[in-house]
JSON list of C-alpha atoms in Angstrom, two decimals:
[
{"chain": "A", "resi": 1, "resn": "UNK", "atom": "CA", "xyz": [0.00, 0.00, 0.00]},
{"chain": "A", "resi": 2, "resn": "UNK", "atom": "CA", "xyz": [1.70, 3.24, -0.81]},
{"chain": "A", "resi": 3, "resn": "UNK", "atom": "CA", "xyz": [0.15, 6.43, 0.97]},
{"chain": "A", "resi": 4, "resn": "UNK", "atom": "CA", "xyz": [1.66, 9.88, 0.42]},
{"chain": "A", "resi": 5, "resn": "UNK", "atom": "CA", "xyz": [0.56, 12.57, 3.33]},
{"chain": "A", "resi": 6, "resn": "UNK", "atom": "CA", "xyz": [0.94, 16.32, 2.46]},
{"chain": "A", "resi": 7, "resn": "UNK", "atom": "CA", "xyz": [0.65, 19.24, 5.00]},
{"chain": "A", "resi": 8, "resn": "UNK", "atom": "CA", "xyz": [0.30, 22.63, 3.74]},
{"chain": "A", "resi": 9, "resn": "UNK", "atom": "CA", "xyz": [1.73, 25.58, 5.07]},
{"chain": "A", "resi": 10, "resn": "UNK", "atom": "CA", "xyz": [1.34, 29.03, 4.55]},
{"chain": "A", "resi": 11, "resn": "UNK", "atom": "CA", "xyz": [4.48, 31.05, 6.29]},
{"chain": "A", "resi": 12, "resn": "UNK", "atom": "CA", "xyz": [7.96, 29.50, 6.61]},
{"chain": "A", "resi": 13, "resn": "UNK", "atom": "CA", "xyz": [7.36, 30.12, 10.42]},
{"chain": "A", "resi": 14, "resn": "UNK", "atom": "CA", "xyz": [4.90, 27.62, 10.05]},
{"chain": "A", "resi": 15, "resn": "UNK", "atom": "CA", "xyz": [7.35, 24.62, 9.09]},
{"chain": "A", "resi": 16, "resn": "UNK", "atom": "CA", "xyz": [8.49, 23.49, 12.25]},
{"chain": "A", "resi": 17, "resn": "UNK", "atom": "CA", "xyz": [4.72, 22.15, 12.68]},
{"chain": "A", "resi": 18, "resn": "UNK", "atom": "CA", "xyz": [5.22, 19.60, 9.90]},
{"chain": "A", "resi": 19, "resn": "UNK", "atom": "CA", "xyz": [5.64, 16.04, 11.13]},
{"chain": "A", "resi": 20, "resn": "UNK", "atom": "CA", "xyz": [8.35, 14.25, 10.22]},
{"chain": "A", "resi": 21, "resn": "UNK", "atom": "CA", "xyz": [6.46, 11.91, 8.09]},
{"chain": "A", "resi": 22, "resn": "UNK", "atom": "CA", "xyz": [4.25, 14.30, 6.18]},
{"chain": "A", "resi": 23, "resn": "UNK", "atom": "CA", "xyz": [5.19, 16.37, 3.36]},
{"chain": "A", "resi": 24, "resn": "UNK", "atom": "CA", "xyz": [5.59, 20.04, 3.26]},
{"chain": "A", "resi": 25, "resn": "UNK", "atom": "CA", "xyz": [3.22, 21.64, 0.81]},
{"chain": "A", "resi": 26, "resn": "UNK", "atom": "CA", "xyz": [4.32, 25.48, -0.09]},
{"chain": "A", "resi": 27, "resn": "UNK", "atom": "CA", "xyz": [1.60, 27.46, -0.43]},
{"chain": "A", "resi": 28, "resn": "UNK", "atom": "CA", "xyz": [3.43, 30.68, 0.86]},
{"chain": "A", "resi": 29, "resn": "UNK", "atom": "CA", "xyz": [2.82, 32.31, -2.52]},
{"chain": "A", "resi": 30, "resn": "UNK", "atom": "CA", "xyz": [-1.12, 31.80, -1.58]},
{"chain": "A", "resi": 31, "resn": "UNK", "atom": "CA", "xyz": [-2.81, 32.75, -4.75]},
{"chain": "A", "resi": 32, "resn": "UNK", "atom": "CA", "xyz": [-6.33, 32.69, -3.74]},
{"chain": "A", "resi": 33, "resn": "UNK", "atom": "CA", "xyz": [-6.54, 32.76, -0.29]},
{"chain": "A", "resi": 34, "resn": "UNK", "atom": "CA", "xyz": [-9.68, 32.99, 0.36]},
{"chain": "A", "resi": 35, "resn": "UNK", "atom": "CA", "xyz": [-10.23, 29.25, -1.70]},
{"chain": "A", "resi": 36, "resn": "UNK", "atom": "CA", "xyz": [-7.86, 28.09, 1.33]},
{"chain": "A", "resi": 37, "resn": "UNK", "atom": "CA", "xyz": [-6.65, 24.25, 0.39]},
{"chain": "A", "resi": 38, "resn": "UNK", "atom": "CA", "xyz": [-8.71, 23.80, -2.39]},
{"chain": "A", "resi": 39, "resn": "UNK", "atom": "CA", "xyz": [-6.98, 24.78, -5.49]},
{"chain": "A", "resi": 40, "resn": "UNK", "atom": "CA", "xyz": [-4.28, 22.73, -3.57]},
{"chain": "A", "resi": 41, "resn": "UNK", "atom": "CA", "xyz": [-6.31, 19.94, -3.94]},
{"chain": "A", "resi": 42, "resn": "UNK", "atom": "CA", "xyz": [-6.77, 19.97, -7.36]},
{"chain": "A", "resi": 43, "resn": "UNK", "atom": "CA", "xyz": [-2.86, 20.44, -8.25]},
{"chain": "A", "resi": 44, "resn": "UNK", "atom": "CA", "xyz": [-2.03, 17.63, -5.76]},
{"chain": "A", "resi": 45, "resn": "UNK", "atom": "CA", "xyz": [-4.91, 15.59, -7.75]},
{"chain": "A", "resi": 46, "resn": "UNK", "atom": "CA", "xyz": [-3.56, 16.56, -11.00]},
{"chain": "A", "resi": 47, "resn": "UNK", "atom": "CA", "xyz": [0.03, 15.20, -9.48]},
{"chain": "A", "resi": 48, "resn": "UNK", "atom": "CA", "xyz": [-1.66, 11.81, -8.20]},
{"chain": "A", "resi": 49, "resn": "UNK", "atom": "CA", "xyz": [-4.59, 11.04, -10.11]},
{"chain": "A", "resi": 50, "resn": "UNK", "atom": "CA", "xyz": [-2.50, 8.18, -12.14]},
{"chain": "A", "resi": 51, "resn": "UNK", "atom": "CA", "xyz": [-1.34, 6.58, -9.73]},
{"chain": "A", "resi": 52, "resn": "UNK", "atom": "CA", "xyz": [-1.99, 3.85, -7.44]},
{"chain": "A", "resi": 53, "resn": "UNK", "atom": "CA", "xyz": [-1.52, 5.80, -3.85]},
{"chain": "A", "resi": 54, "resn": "UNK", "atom": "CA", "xyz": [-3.61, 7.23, -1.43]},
{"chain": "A", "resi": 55, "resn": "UNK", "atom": "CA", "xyz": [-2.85, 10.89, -0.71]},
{"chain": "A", "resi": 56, "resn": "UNK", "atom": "CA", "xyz": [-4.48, 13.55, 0.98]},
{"chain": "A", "resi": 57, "resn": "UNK", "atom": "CA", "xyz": [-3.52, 17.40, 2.00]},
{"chain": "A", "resi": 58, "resn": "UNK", "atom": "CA", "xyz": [-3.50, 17.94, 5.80]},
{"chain": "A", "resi": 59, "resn": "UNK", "atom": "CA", "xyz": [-3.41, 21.07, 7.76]},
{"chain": "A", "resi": 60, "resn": "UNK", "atom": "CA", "xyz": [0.06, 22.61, 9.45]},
{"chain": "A", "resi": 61, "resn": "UNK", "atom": "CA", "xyz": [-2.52, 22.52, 12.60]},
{"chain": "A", "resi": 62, "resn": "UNK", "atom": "CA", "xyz": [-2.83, 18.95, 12.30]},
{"chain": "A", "resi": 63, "resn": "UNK", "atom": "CA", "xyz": [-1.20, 17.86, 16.02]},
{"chain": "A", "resi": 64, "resn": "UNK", "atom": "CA", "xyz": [-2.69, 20.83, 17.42]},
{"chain": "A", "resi": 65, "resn": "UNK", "atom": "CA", "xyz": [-6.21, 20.02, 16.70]},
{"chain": "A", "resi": 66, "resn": "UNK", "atom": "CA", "xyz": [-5.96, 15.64, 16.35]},
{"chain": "A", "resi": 67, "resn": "UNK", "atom": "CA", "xyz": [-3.06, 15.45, 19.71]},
{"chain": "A", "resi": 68, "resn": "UNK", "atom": "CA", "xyz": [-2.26, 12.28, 17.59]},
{"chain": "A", "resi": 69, "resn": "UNK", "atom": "CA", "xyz": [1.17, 11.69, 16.50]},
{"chain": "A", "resi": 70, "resn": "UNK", "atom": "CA", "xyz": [1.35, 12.15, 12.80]},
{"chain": "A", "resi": 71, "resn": "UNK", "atom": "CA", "xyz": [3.30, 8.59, 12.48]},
{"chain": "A", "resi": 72, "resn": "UNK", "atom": "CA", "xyz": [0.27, 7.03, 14.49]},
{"chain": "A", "resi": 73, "resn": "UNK", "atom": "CA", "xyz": [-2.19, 8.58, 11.82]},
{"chain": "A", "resi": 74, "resn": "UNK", "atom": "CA", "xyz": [0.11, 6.73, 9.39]},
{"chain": "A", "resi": 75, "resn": "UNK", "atom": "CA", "xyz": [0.50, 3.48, 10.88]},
{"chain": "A", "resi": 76, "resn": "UNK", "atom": "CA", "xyz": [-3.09, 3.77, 11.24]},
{"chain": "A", "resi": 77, "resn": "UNK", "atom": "CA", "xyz": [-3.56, 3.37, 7.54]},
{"chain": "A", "resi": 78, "resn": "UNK", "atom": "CA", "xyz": [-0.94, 1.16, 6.60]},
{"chain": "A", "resi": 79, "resn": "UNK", "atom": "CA", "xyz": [-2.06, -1.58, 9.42]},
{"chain": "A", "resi": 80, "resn": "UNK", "atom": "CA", "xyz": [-6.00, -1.29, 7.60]},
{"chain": "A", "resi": 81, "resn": "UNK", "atom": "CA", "xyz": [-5.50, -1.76, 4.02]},
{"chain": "A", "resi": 82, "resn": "UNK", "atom": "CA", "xyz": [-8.07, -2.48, 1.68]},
{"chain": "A", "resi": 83, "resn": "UNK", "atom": "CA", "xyz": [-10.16, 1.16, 2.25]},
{"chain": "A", "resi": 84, "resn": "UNK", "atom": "CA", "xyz": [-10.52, 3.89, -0.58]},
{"chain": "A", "resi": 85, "resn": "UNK", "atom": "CA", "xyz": [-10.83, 6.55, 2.02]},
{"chain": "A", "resi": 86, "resn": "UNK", "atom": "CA", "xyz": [-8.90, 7.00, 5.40]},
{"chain": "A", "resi": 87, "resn": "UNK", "atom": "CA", "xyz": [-10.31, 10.22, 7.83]},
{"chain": "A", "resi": 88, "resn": "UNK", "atom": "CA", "xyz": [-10.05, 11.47, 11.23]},
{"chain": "A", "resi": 89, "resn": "UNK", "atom": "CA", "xyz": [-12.81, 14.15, 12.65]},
{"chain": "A", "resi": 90, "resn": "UNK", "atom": "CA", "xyz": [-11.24, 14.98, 16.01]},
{"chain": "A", "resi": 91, "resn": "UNK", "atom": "CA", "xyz": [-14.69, 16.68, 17.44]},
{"chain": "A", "resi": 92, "resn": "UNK", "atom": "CA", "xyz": [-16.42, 13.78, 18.99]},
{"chain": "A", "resi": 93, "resn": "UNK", "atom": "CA", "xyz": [-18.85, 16.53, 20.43]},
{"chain": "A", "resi": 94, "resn": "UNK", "atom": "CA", "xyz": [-20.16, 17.30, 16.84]},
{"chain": "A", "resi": 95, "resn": "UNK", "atom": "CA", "xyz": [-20.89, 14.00, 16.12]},
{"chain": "A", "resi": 96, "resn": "UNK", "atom": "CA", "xyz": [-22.75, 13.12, 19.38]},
{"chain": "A", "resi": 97, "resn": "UNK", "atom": "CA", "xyz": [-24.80, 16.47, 19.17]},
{"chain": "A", "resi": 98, "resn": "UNK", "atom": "CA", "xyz": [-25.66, 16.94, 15.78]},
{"chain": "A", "resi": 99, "resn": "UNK", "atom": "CA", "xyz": [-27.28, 15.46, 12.78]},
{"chain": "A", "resi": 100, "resn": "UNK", "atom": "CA", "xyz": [-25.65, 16.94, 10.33]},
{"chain": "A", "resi": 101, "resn": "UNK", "atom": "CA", "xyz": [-22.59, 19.42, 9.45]},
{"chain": "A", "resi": 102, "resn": "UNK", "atom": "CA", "xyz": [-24.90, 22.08, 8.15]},
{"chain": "A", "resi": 103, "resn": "UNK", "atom": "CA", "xyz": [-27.31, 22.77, 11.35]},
{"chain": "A", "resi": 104, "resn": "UNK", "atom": "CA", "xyz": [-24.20, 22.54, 13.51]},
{"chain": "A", "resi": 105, "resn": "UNK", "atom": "CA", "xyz": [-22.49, 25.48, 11.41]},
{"chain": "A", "resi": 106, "resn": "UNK", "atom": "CA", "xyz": [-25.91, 27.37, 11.61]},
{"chain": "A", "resi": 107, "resn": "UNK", "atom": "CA", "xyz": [-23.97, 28.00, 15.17]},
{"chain": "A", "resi": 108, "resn": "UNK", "atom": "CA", "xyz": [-21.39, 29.80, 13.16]},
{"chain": "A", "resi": 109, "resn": "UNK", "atom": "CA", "xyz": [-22.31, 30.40, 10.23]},
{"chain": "A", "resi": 110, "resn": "UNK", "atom": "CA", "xyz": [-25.95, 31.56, 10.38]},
{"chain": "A", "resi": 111, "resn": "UNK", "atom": "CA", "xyz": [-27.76, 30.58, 7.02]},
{"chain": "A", "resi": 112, "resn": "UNK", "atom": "CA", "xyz": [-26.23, 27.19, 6.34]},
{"chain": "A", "resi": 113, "resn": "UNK", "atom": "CA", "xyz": [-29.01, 25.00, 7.08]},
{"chain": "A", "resi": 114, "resn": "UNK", "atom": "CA", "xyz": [-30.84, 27.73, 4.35]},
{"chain": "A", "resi": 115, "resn": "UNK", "atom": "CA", "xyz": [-27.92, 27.46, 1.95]},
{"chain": "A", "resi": 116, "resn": "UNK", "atom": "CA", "xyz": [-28.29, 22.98, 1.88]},
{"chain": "A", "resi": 117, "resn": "UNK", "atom": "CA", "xyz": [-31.66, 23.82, 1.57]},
{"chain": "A", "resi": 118, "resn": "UNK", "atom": "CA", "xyz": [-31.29, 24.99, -1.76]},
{"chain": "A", "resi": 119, "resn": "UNK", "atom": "CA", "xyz": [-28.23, 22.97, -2.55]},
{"chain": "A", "resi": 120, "resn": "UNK", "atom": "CA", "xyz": [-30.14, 19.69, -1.70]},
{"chain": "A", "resi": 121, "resn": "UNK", "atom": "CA", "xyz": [-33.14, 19.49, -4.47]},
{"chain": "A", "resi": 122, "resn": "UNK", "atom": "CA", "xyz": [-30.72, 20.11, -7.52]},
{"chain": "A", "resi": 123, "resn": "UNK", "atom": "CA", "xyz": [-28.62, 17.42, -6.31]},
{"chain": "A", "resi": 124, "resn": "UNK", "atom": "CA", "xyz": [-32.20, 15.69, -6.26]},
{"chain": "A", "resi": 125, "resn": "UNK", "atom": "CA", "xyz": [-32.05, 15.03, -3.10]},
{"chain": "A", "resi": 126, "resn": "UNK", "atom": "CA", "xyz": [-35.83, 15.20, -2.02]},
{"chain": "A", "resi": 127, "resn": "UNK", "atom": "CA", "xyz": [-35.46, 16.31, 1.58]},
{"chain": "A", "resi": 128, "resn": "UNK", "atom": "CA", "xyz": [-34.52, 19.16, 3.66]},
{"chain": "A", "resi": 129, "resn": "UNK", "atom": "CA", "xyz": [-31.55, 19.86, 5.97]},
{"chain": "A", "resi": 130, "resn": "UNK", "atom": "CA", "xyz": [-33.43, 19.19, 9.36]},
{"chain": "A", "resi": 131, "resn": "UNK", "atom": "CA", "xyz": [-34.37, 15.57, 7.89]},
{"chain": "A", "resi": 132, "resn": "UNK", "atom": "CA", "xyz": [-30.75, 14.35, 7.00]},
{"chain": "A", "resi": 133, "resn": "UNK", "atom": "CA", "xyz": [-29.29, 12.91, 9.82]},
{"chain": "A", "resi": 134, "resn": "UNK", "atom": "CA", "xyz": [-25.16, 10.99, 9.15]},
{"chain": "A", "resi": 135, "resn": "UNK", "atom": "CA", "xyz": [-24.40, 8.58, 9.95]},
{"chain": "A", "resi": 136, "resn": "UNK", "atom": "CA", "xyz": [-21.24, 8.54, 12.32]},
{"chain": "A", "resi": 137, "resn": "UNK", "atom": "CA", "xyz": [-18.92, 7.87, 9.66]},
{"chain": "A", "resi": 138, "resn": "UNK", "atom": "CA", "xyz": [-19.69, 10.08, 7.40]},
{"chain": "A", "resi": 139, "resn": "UNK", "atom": "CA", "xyz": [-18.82, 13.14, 9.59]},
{"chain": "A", "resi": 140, "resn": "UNK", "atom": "CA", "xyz": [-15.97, 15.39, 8.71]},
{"chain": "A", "resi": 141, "resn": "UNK", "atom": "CA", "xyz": [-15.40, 18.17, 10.73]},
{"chain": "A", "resi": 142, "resn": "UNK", "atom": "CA", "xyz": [-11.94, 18.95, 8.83]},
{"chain": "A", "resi": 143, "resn": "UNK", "atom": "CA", "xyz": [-10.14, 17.90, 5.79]},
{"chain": "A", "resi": 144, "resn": "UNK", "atom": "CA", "xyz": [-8.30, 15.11, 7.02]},
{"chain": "A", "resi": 145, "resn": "UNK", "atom": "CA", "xyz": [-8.82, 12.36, 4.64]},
{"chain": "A", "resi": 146, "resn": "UNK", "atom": "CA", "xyz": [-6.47, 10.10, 2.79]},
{"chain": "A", "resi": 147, "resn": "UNK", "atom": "CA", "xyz": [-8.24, 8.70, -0.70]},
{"chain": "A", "resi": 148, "resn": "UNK", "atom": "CA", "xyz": [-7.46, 6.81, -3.41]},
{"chain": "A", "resi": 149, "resn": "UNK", "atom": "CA", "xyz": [-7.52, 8.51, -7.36]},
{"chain": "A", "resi": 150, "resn": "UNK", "atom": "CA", "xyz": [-11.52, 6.80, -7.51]},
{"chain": "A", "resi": 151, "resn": "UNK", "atom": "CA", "xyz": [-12.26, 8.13, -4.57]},
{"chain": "A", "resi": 152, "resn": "UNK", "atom": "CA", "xyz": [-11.08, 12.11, -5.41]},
{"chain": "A", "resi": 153, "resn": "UNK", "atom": "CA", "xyz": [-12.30, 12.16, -9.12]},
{"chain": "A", "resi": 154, "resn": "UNK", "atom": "CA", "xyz": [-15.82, 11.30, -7.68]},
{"chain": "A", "resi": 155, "resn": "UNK", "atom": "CA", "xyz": [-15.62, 14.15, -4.70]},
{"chain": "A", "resi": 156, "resn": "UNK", "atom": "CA", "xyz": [-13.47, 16.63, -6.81]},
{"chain": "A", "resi": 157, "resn": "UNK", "atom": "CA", "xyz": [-16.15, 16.30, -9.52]},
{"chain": "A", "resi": 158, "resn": "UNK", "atom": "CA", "xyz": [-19.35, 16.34, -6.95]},
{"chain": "A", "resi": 159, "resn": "UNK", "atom": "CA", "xyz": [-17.61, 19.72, -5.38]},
{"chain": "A", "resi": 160, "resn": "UNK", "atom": "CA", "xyz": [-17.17, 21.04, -8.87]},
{"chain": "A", "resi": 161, "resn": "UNK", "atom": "CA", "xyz": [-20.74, 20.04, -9.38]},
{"chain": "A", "resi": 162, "resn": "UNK", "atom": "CA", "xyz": [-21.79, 21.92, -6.26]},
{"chain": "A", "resi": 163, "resn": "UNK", "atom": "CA", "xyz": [-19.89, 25.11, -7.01]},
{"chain": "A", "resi": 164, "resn": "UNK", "atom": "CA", "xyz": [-21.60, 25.35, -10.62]},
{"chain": "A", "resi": 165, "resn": "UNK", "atom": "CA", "xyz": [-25.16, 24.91, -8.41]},
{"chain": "A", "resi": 166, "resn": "UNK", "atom": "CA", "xyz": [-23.66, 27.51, -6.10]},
{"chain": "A", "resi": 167, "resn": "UNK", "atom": "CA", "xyz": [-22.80, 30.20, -9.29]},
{"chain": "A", "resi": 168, "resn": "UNK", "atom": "CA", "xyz": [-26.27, 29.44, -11.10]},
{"chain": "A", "resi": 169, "resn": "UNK", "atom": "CA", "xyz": [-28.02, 30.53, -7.86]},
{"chain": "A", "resi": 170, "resn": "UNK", "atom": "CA", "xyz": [-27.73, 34.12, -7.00]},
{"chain": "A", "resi": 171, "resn": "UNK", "atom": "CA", "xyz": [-28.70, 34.09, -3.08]},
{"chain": "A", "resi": 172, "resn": "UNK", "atom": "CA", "xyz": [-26.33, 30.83, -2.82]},
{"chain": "A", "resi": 173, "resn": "UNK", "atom": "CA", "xyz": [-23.71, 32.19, -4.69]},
{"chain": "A", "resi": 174, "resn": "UNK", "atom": "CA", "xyz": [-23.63, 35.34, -2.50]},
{"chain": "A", "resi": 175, "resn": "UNK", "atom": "CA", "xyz": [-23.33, 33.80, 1.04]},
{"chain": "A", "resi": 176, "resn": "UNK", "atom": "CA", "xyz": [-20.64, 31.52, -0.23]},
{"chain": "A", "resi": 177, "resn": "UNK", "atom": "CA", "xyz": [-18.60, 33.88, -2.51]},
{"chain": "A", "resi": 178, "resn": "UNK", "atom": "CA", "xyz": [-19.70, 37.08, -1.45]},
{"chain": "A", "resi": 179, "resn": "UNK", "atom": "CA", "xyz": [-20.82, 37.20, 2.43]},
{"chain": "A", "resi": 180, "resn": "UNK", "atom": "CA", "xyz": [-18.41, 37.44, 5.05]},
{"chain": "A", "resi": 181, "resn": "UNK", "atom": "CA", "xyz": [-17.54, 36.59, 8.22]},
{"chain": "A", "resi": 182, "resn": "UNK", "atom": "CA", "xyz": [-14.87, 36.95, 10.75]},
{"chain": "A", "resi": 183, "resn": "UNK", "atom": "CA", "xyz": [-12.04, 33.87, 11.38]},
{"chain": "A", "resi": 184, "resn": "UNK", "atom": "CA", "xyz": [-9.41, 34.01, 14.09]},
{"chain": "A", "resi": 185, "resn": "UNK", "atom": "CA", "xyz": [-9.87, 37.82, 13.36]},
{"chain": "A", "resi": 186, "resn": "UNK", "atom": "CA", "xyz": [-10.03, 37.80, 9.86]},
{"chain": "A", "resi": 187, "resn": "UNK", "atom": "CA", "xyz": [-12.80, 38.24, 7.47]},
{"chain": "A", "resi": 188, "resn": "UNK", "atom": "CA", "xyz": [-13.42, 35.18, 5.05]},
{"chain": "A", "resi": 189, "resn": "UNK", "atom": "CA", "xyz": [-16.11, 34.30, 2.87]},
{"chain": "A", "resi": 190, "resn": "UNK", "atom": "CA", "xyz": [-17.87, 31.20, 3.45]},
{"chain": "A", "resi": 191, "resn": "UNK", "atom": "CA", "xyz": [-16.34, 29.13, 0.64]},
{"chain": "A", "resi": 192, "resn": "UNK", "atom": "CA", "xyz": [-13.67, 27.39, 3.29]},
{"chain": "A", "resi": 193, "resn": "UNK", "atom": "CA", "xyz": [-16.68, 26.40, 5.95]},
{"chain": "A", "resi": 194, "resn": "UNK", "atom": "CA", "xyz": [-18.75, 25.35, 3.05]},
{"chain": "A", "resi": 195, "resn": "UNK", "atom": "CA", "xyz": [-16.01, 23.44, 0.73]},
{"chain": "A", "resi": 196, "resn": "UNK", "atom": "CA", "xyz": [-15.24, 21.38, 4.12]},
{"chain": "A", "resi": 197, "resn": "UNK", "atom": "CA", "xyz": [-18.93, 20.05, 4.68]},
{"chain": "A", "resi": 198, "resn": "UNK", "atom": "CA", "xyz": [-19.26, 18.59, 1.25]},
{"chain": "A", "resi": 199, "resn": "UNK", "atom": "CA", "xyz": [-16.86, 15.49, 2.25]},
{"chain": "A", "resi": 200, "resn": "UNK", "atom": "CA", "xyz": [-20.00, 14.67, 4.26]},
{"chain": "A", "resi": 201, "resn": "UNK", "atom": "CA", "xyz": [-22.61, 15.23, 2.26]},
{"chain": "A", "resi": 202, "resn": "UNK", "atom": "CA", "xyz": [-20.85, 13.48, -0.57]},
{"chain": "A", "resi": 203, "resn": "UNK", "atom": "CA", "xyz": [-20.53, 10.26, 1.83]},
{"chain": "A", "resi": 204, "resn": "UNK", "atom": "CA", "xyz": [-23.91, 10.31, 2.87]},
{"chain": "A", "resi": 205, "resn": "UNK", "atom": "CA", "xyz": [-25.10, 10.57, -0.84]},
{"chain": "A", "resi": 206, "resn": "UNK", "atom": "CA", "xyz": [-22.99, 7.98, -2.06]},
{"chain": "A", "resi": 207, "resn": "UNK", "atom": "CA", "xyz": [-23.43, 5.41, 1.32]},
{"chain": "A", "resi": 208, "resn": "UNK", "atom": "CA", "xyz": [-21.81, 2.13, -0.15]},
{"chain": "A", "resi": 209, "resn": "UNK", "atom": "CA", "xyz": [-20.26, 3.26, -2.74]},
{"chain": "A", "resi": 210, "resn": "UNK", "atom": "CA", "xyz": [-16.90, 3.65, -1.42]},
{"chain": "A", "resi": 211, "resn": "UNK", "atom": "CA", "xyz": [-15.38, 1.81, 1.51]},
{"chain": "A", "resi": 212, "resn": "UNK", "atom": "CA", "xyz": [-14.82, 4.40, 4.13]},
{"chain": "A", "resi": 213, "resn": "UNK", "atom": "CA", "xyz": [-12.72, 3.92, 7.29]},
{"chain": "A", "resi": 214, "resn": "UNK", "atom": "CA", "xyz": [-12.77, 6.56, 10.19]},
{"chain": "A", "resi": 215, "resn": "UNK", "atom": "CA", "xyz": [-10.13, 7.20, 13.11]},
{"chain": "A", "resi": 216, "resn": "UNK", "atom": "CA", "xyz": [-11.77, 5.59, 16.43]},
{"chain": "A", "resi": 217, "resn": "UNK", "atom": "CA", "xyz": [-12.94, 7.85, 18.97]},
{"chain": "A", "resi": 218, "resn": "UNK", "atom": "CA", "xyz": [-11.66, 5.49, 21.71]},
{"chain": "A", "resi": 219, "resn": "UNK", "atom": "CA", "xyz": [-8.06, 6.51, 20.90]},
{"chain": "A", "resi": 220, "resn": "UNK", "atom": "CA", "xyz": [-6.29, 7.96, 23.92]},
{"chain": "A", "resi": 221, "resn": "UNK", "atom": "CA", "xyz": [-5.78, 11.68, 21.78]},
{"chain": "A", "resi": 222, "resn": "UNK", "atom": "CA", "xyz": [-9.14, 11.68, 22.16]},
{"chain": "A", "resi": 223, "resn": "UNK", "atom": "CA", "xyz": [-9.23, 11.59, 26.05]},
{"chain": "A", "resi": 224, "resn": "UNK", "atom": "CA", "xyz": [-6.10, 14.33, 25.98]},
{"chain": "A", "resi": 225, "resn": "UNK", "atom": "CA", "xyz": [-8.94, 16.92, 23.72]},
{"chain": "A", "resi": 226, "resn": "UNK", "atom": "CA", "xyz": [-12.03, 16.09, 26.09]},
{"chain": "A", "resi": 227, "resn": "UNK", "atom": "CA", "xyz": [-10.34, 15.06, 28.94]},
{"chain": "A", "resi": 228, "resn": "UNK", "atom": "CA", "xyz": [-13.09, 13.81, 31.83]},
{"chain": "A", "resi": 229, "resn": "UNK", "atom": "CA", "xyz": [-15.71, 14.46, 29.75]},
{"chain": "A", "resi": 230, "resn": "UNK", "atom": "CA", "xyz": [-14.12, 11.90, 26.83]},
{"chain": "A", "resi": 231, "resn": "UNK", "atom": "CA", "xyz": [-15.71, 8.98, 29.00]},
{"chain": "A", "resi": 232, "resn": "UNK", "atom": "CA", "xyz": [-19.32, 10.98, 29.05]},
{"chain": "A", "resi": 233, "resn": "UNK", "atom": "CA", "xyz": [-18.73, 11.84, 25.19]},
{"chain": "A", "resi": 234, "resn": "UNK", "atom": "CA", "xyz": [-18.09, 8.36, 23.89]},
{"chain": "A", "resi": 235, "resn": "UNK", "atom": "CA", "xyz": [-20.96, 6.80, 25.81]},
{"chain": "A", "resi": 236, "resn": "UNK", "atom": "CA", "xyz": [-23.41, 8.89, 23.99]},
{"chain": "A", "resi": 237, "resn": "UNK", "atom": "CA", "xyz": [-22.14, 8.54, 20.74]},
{"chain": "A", "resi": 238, "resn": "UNK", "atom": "CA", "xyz": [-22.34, 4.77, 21.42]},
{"chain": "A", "resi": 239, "resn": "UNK", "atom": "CA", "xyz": [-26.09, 4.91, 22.06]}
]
């Protein structure tokens, strides 16, 4: 099994967070910033897509939000083979409290649960936000995902697919290109918060399709982010 991690970074400050087993992705030039890793993406799929690894793009804030070792992450993989996709969602809280991705970032990001309201019925999906409820695997609270080539032509082309929904629609199209909000005191559109939550909806779309392994929440990093309440946490999301 060959697997091939990136981790992007942004300022050359912001190398010493690489793990040793990752590779540094330069994106200090940062052409469109406010896309964040996506156009990385698709030059890292245009790299990989003929090949037989599994790659993905991880953040330079990887240990600081996972507390997981980044050779534990890769051992991880290597010790299940046979997957197309690979992910770790270190907030256990989102999963036990939430349906979905989009009424939890109504907390945030007021208008989201409006925004996959439109999105939904021209993917013809005939439902509404507050009646699509994931299944624990298929949350994704970051982009932390390692996928085959099958796997990233099918969500590279759904997100493509999603964007050209997005631009057709003028009241979509302006809360996720237009509208603004403020991130660790800087204003972003919602593209990045959006972008994110379509590795979810993709997985609940497309249930079966792809075998789909996620990161147990039993792991001891999970225990150093919740501390007591891990114990409390887990128990619910067991029920």
């Amino acid at each position: 099994m060959n697997v091939k991690i990136y981790q992007s970074y942004y300022e050359e400050s912001q190398l010493s967070k690489i793990g040793p087993i990752f590779i540094p992705f330069d994106n200090t030039e940062n052409k469109e910033p406010e896309l964040r890793e996506y156009p990385l993406l698709k030059q890292l799929y245009t790299l990989n897509k003929d090949t037989d690894l599994h790659w993905g793009l991880l953040s330079w804030r990887w240990f600081e939000k996972t507390h997981l070792p980044e050779i534990e992450f890769y051992d991880w993989i290597i010790d299940n083979p046979g997957y197309d996709v690979y992910h770790f969602d270190p907030f256990l809280d989102v999963t036990v409290n939430h349906n979905n991705l989009w009424t939890q970032g109504d907390l945030w990001r007021p208008g989201m649960s409006n925004f996959c309201n439109r999105l939904l019925p021209r993917l013809g999906l005939n439902k509404t936000v507050d009646e699509l409820i994931y299944d624990v695997e298929d949350f994704g609270t970051c982009s932390f995902y390692i996928a085959n080539s099958n796997y990233w032509t099918s969500l590279l082309n759904f997100m493509d697919e999603c964007i050209q929904i997005v631009k057709s629609d003028d009241e979509m199209n302006h809360y996720m290109f237009e509208l603004k909000q403020t991130y660790n005191e800087v204003a972003l559109i919602q593209f990045s918060f959006i972008i994110e939550r379509f590795f979810s909806l993709y997985n609940h779309i497309n249930k079966g399709k792809f075998k789909i392994l996620k990161f147990p929440f039993e792991h001891e990093c999970f225990q150093s982010i919740y501390g007591a309440n891990h114990h409390n946490l887990l128990n619910s999301y067991k029920e």
